CSV table of C-alpha atoms and ligand atoms in Angstrom, one decimal:
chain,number,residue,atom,x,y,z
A,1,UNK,CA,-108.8,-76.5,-206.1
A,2,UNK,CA,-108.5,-79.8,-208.4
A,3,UNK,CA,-110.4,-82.5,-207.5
A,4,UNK,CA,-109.2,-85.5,-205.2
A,5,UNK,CA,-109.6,-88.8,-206.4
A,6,UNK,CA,-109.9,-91.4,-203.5
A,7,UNK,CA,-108.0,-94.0,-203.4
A,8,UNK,CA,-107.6,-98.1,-202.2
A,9,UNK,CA,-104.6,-99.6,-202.6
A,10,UNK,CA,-104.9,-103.7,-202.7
A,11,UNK,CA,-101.7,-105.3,-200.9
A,12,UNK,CA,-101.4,-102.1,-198.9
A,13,UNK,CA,-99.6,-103.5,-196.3
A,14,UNK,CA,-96.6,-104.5,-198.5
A,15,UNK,CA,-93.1,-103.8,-199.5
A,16,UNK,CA,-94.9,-101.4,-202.6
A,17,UNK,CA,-98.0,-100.9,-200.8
A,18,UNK,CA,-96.0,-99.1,-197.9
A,19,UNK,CA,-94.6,-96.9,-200.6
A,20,UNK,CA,-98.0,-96.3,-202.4
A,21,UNK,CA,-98.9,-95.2,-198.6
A,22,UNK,CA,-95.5,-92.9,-198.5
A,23,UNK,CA,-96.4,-91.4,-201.6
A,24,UNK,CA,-100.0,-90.8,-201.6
A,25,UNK,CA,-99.9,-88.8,-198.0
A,26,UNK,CA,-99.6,-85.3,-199.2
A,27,UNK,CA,-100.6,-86.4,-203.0
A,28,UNK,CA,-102.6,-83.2,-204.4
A,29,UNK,CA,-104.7,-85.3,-206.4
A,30,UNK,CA,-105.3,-88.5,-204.5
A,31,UNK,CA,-106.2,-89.7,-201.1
A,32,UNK,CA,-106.1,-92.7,-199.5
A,33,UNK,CA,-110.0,-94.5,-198.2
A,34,UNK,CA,-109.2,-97.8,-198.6
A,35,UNK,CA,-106.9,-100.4,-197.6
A,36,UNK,CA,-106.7,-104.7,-198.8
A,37,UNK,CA,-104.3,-107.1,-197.8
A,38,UNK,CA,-105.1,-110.7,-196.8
A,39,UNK,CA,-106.7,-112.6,-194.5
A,40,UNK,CA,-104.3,-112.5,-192.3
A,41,UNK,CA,-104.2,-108.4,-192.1
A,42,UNK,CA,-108.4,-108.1,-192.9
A,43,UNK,CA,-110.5,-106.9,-189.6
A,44,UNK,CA,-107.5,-104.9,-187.8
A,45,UNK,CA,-106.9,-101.6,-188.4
A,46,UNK,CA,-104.1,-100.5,-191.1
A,47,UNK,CA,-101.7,-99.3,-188.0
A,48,UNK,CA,-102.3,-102.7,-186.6
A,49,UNK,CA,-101.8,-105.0,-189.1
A,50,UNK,CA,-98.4,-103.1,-190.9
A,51,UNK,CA,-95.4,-103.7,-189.5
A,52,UNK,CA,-94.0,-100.5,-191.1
A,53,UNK,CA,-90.6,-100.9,-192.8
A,54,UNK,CA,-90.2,-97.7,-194.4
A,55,UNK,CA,-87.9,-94.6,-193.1
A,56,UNK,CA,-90.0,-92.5,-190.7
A,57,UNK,CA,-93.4,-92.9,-189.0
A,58,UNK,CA,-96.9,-95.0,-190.7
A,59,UNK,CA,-98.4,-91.8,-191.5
A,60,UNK,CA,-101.4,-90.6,-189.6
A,61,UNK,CA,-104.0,-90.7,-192.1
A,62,UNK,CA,-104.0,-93.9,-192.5
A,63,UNK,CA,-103.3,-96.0,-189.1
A,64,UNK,CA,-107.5,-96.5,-188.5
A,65,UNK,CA,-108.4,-97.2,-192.1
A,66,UNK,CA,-109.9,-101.2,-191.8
A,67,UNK,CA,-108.2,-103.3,-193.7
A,68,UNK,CA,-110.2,-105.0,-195.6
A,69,UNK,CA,-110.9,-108.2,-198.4
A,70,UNK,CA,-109.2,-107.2,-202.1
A,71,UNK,CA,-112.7,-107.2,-203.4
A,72,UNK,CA,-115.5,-105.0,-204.7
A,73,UNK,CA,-116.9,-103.0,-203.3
A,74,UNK,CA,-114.3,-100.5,-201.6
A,75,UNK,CA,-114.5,-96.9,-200.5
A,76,UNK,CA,-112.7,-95.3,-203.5
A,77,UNK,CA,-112.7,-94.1,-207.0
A,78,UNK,CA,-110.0,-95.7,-208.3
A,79,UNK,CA,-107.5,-99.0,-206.8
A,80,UNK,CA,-103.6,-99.1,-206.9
A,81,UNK,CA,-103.1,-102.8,-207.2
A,82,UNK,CA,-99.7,-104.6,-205.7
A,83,UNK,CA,-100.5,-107.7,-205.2
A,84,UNK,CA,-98.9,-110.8,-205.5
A,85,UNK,CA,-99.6,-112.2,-209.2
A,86,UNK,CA,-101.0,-115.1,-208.4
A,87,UNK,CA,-104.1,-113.5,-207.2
A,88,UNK,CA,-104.0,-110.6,-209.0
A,89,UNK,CA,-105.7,-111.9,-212.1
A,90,UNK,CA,-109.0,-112.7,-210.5
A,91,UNK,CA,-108.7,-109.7,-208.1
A,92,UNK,CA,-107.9,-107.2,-210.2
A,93,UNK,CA,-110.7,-108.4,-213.1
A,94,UNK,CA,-113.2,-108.2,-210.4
A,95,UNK,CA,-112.3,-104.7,-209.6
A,96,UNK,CA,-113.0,-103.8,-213.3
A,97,UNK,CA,-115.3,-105.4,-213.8
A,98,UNK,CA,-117.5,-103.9,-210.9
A,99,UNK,CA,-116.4,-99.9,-212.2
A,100,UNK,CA,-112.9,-99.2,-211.1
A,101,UNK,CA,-109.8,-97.9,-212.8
A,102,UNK,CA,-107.4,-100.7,-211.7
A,103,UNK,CA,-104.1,-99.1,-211.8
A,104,UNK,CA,-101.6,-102.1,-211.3
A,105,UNK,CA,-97.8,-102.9,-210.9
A,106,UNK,CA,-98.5,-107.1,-210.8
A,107,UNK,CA,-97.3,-109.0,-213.5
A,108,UNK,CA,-100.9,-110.3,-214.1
A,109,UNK,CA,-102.0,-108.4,-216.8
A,110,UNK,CA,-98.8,-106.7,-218.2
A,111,UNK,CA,-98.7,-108.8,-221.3
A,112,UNK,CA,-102.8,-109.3,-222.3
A,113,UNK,CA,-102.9,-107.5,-225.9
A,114,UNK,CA,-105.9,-104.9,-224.5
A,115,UNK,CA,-104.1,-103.7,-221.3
A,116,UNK,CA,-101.4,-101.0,-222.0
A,117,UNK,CA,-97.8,-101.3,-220.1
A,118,UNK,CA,-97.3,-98.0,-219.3
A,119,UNK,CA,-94.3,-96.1,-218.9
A,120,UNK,CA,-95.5,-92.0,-219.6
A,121,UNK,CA,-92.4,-90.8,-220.8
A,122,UNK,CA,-91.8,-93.6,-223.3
A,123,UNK,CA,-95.4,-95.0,-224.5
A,124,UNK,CA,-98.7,-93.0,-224.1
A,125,UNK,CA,-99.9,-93.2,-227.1
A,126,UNK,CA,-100.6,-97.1,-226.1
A,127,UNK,CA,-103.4,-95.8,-223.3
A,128,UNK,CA,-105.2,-95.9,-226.7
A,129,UNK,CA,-106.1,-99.9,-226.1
A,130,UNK,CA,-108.1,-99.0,-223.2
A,131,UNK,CA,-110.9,-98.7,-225.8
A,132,UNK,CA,-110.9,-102.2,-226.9
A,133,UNK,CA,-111.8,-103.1,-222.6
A,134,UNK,CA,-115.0,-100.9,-223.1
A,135,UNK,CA,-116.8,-103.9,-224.3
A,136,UNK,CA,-115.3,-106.2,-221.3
A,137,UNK,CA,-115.9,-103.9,-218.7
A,138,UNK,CA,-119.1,-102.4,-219.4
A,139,UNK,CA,-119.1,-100.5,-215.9
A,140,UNK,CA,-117.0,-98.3,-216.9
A,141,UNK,CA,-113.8,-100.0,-215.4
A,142,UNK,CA,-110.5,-100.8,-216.9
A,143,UNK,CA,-107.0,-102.1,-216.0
A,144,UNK,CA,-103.6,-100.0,-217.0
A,145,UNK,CA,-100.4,-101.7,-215.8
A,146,UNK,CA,-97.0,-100.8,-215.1
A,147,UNK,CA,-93.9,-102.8,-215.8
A,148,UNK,CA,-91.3,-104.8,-213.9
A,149,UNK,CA,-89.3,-103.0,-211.7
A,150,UNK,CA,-86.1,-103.7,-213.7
A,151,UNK,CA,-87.6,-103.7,-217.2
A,152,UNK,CA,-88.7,-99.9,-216.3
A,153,UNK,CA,-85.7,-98.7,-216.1
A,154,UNK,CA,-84.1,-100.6,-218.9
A,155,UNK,CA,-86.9,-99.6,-221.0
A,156,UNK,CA,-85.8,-96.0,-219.9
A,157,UNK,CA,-82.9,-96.2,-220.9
A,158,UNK,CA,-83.0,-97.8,-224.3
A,159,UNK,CA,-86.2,-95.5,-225.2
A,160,UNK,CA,-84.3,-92.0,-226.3
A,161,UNK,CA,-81.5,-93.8,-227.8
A,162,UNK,CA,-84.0,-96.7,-229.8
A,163,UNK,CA,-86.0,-93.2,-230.9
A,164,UNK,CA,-82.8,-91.4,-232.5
A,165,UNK,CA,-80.4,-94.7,-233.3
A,166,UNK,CA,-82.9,-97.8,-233.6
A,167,UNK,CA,-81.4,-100.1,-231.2
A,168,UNK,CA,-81.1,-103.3,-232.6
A,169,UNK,CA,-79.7,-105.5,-229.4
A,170,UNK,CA,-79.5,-105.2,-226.0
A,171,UNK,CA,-78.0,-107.4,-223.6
A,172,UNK,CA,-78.9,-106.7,-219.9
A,173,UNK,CA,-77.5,-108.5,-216.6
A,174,UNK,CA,-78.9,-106.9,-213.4
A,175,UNK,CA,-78.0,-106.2,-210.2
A,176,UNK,CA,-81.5,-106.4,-208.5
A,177,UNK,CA,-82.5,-105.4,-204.3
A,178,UNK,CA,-84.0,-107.3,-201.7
A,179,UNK,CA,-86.5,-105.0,-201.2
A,180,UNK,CA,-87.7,-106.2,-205.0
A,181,UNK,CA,-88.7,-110.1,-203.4
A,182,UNK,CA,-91.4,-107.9,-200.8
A,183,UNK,CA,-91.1,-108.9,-197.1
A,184,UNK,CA,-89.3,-111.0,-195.8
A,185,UNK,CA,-88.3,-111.9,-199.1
A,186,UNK,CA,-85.0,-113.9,-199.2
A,187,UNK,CA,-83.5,-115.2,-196.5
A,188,UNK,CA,-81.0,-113.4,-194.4
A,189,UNK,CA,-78.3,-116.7,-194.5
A,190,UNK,CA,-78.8,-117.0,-198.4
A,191,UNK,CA,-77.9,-113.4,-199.7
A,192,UNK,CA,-75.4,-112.1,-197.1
A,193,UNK,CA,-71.8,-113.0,-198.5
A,194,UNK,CA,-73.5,-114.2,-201.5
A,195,UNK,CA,-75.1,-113.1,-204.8
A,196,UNK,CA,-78.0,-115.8,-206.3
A,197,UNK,CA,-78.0,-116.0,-210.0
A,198,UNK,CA,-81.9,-116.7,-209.9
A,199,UNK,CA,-85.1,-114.4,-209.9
A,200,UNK,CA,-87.8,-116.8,-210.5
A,201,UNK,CA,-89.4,-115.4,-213.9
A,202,UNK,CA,-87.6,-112.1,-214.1
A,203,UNK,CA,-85.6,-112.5,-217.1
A,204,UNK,CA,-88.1,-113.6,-219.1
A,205,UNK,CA,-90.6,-110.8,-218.3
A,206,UNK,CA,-88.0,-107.9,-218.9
A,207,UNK,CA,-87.2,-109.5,-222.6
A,208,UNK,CA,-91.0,-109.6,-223.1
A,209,UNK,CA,-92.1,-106.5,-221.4
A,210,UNK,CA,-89.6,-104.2,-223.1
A,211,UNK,CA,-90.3,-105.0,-226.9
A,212,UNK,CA,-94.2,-104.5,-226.0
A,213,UNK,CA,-93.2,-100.8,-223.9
A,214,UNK,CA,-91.3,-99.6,-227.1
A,215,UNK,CA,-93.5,-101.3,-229.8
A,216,UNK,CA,-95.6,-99.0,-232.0
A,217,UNK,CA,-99.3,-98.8,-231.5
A,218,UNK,CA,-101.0,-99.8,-234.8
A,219,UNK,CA,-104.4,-100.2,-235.5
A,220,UNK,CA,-105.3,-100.8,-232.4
A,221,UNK,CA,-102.7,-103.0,-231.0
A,222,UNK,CA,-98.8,-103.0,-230.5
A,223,UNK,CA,-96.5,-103.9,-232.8
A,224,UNK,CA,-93.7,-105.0,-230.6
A,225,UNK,CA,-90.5,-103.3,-231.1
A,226,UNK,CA,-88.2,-105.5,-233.8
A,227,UNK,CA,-84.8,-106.1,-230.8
A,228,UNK,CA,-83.3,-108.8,-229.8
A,229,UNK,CA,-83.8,-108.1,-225.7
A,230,UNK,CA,-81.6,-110.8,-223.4
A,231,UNK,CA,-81.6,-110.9,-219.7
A,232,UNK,CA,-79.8,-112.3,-216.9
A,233,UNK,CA,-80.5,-111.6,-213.2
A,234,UNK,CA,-79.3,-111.8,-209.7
A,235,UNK,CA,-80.2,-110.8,-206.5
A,236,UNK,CA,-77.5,-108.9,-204.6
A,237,UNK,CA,-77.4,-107.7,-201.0
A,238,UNK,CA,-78.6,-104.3,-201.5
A,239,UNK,CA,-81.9,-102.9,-199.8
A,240,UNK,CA,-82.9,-100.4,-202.3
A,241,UNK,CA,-81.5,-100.0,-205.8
A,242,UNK,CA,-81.5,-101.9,-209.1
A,243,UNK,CA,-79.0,-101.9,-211.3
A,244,UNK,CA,-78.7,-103.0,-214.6
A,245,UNK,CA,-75.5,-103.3,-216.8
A,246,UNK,CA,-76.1,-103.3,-220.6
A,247,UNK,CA,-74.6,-103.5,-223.8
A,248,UNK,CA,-76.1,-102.4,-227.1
A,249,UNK,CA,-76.3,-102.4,-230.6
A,250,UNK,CA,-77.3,-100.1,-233.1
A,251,UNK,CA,-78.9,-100.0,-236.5
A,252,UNK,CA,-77.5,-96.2,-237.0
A,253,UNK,CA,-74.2,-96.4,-234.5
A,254,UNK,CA,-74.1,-92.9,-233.3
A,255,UNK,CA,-71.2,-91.4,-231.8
A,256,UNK,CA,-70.7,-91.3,-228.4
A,257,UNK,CA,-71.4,-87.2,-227.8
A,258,UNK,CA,-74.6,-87.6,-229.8
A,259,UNK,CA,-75.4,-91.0,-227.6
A,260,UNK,CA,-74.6,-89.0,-224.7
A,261,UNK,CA,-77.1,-85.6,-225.7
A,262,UNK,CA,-80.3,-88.5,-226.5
A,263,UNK,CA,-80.0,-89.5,-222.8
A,264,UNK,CA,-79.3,-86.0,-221.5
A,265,UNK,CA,-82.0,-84.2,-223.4
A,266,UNK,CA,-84.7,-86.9,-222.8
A,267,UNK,CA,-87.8,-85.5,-221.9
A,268,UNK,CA,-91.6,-85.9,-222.6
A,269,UNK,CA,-95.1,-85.9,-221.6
A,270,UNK,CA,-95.4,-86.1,-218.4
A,271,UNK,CA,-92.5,-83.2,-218.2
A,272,UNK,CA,-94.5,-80.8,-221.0
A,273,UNK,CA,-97.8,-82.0,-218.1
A,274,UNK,CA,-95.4,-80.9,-215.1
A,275,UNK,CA,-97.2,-84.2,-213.9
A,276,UNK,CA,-96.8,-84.4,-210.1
A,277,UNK,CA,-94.2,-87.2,-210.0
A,278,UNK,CA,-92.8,-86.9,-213.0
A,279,UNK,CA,-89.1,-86.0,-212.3
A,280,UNK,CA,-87.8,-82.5,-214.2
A,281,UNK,CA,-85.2,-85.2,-215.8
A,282,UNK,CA,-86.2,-88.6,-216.7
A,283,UNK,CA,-82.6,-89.7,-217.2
A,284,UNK,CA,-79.6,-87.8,-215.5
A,285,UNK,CA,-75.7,-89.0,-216.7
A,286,UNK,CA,-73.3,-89.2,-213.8
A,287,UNK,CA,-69.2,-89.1,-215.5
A,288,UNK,CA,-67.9,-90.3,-212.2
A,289,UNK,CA,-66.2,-93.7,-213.0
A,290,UNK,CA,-67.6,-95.3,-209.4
A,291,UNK,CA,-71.3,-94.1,-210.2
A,292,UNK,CA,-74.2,-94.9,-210.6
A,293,UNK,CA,-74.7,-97.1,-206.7
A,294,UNK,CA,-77.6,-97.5,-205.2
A,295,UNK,CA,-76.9,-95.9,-202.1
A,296,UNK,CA,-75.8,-92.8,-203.5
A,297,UNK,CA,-78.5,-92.6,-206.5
A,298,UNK,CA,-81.4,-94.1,-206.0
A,299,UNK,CA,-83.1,-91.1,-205.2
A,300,UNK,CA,-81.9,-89.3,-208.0
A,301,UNK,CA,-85.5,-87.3,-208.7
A,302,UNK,CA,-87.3,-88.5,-205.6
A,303,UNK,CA,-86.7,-91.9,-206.6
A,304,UNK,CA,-88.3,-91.3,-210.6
A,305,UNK,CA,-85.5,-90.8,-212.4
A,306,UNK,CA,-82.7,-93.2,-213.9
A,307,UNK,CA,-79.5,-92.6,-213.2
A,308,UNK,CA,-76.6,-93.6,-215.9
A,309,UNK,CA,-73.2,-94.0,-216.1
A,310,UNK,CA,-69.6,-96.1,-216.8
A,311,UNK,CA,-71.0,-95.2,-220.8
A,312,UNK,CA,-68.4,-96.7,-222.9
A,313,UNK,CA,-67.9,-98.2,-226.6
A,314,UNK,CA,-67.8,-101.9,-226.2
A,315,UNK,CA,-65.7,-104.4,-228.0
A,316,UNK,CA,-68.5,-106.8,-228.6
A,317,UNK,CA,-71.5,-105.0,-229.1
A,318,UNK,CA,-71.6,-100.8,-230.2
A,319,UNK,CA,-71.8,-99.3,-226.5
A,320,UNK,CA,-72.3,-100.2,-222.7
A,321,UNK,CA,-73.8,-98.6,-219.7
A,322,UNK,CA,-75.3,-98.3,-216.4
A,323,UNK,CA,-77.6,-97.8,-215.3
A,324,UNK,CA,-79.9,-97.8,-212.3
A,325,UNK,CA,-83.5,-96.7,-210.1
A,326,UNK,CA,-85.0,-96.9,-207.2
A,327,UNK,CA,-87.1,-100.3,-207.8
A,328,UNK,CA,-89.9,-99.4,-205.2
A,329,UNK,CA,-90.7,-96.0,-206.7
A,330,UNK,CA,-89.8,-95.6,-210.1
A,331,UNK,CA,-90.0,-99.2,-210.3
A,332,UNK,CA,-93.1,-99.5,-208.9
A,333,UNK,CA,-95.4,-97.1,-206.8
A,334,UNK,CA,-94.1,-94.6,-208.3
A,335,UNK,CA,-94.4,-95.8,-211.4
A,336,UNK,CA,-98.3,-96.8,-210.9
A,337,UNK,CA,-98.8,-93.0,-209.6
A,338,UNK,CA,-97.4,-91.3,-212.2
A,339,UNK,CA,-99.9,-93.8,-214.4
A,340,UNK,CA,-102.3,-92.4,-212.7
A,341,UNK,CA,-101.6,-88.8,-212.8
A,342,UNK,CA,-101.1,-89.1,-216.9
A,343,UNK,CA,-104.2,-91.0,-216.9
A,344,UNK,CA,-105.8,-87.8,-214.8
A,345,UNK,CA,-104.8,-85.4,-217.0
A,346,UNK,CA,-105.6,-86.5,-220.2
A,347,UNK,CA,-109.3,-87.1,-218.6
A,348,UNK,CA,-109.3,-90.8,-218.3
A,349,UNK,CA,-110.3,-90.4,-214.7
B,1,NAP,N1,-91.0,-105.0,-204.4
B,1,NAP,C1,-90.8,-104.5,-205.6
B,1,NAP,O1,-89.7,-103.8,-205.9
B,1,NAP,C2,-91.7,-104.7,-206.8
B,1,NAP,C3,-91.5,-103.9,-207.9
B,1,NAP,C4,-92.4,-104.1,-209.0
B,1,NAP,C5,-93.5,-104.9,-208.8
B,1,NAP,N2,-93.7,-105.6,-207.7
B,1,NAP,C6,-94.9,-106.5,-207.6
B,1,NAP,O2,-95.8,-105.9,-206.6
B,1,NAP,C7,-96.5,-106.9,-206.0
B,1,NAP,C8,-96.3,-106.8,-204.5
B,1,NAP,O3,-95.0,-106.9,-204.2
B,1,NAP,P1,-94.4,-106.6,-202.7
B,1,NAP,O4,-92.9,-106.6,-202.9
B,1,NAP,O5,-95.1,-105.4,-202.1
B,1,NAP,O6,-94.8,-107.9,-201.9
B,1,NAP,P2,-95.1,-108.2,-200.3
B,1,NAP,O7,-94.2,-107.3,-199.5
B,1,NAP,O8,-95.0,-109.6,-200.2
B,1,NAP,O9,-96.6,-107.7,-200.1
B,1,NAP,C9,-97.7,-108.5,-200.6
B,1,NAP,C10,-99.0,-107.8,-200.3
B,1,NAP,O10,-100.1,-108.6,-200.8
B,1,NAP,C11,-100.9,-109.0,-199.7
B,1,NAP,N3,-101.3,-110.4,-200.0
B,1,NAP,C12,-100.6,-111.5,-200.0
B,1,NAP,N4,-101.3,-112.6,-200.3
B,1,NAP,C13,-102.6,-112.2,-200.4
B,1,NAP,C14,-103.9,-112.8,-200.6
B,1,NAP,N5,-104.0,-114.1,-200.8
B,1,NAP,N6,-105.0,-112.0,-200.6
B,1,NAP,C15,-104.9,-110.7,-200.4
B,1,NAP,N7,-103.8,-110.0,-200.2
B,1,NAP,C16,-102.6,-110.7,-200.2
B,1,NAP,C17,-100.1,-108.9,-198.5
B,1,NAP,O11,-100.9,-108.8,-197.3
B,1,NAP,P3,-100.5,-109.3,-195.9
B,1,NAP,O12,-99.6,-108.3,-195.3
B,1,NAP,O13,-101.8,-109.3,-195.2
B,1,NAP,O14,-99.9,-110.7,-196.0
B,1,NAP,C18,-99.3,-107.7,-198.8
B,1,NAP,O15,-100.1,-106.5,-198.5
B,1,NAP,C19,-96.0,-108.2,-206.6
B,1,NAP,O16,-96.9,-108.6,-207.6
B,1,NAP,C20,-94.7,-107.9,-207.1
B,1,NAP,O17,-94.3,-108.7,-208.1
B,1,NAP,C21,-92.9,-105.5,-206.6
């Protein structure tokens, strides 16, 4: 039998840190010893201090773990990070710095040039920069991060299609969940009957995010990818589910059956690995003309894979799509798990 990593997760008492829970439970290569949240959660026991929001029961194996301070030490070999991104810069540096693999879905150290953003079926090569923390994290530690929970699926998206065409634009407006703003995120009397045009930093990190995701690794650092990425984003009232709507352009326009056969045949890594949460299809197409929505495909792949449709030529740009993922898996835990299992297997844990 493989061996079983043990695991904390910091902010496990969360929106994402319920699904790191959710996920983890029957993981054949991780187990959960250690749980942070804050002050407010630290000295009761996990079962005490969650109010769990998630389908189904807390599971068992967790409900005595203490909960304790986000700092080092902690029971474990590795942390899950998903905390807020205020205090995840000091937090998660500390974890690092005293040994651990920091494996993080905060914003806090997405963009520093020495931490990859990692997204297995798209960029791997970039785990590569985790060389140039050696020297800043003598102990051994390091910090991989994954990206925003709409920019992943965008990113997944464009990825097969920037690959075979070069994709020279891309224009994105998103349809984003309330379970993306954590709990109790936005207020019941401001989103029902209403859609808010306003997701404090969002748009900026999905047109920074994706260009570093698809950039080249180069002499030891990323060469982000030359597109013109613009974003727009609202919050609609939808629990689980993001959605983005896009429209591209094309250095090499293809036509729309080979546009199509990219998405379709899209596979990679973590596939060839038969990584644990690595869905058997990245990317599947639905032809309907109502699909993809949320509440019928977000768990397309056990929540990992992107569903896309309304695929059209567009009379501004080359072509336009849908397309959408669960933002608490794929988006996030999921996401930050799958990291992990990559990171496993090619013997970086
Ligand atoms: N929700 C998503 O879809 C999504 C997707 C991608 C990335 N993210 C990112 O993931 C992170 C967590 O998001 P979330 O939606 O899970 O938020 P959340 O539901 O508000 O949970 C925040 C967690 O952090 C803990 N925490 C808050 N302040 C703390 C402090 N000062 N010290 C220690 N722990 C503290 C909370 O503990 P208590 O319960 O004790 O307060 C809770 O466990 C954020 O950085 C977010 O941007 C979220």
């Amino acid at each position: 039998m493989s061996k079983k990593y043990r695991v904390g997760i910091l902010g496990a008492t969360g929106m994402v840190g319920q699904r790191f829970i959710e996920l983890l439970v029957d993981h054949p290569q991780f187990t959960v010893t250690a749980v942070a949240a804050s002050d407010r959660s630290q000295g009761k026991s996990f079962g005490e201090a969650c109010t769990w929001r998630l389908s189904g029961e807390m599971p068992e194996a967790v409900r005595a773990l203490p909960v304790q301070p986000p700092a080092p030490p902690l029971d474990c070999d590795l942390v899950f990070s998903s905390l807020p991104g205020e205090i995840a810069r000091e937090t998660e540096g500390s974890f690092a710095a005293a040994g651990y693999p920091v494996i993080s879905n905060s914003s806090a150290f997405r963009m520093d040039e020495d931490v990859p953003l990692l997204i297995p079926e798209i960029n791997h090569q970039h785990i590569e920069l985790l060389r140039r923390q050696e020297a800043k994290y003598p102990k051994g530690g390091y910090i991989v991060t994954n990206p925003n929970c709409s920019t992943i699926m965008i990113a997944l998206a464009l990825a097969p299609l920037h690959a075979a065409f070069g994709v020279e634009a891309c224009v994105a407006t998103t349809l984003q969940a309330l379970s993306g703003a954590g709990y109790p995120g936005v207020a019941s009397l401001d989103i029902i009957d209403n859609v808010l045009p306003f997701i404090g930093g969002e748009e900026e990190k999905i047109e920074a995010e994706t260009v570093k995701i698809l950039g080249r690794f180069s002499e030891s650092r990323i060469e982000p990818a030359p597109m013109a990425v613009s974003a727009q984003c609202h919050r609609v009232n939808v629990s689980d589910g993001h959605m983005a709507a896009m429209r591209l352009k094309f250095a090499r326009k293809p036509s729309l059956d080979d546009l199509r056969d990219a998405l379709m045949s899209f596979r990679s890594l973590p596939q060839e690995l038969t990584l644990h949460s690595a869905p058997d299809k990245p990317i599947v197409i639905r032809d309907e003309e109502t699909r993809p929505q949320p509440k019928l495909d977000r768990n397309a792949g056990n929540g990992m894979t992107v569903t896309i449709g309304r695929i059209k030529p567009d009379s501004v740009l080359d072509y336009r799509l849908v397309a959408l993922s669960h933002n608490t898996i794929r988006g996030a835990a999921g996401a930050a798990i799958l990291n992990a299992e990559l990171l496993v297997s090619l013997g970086h844990l």
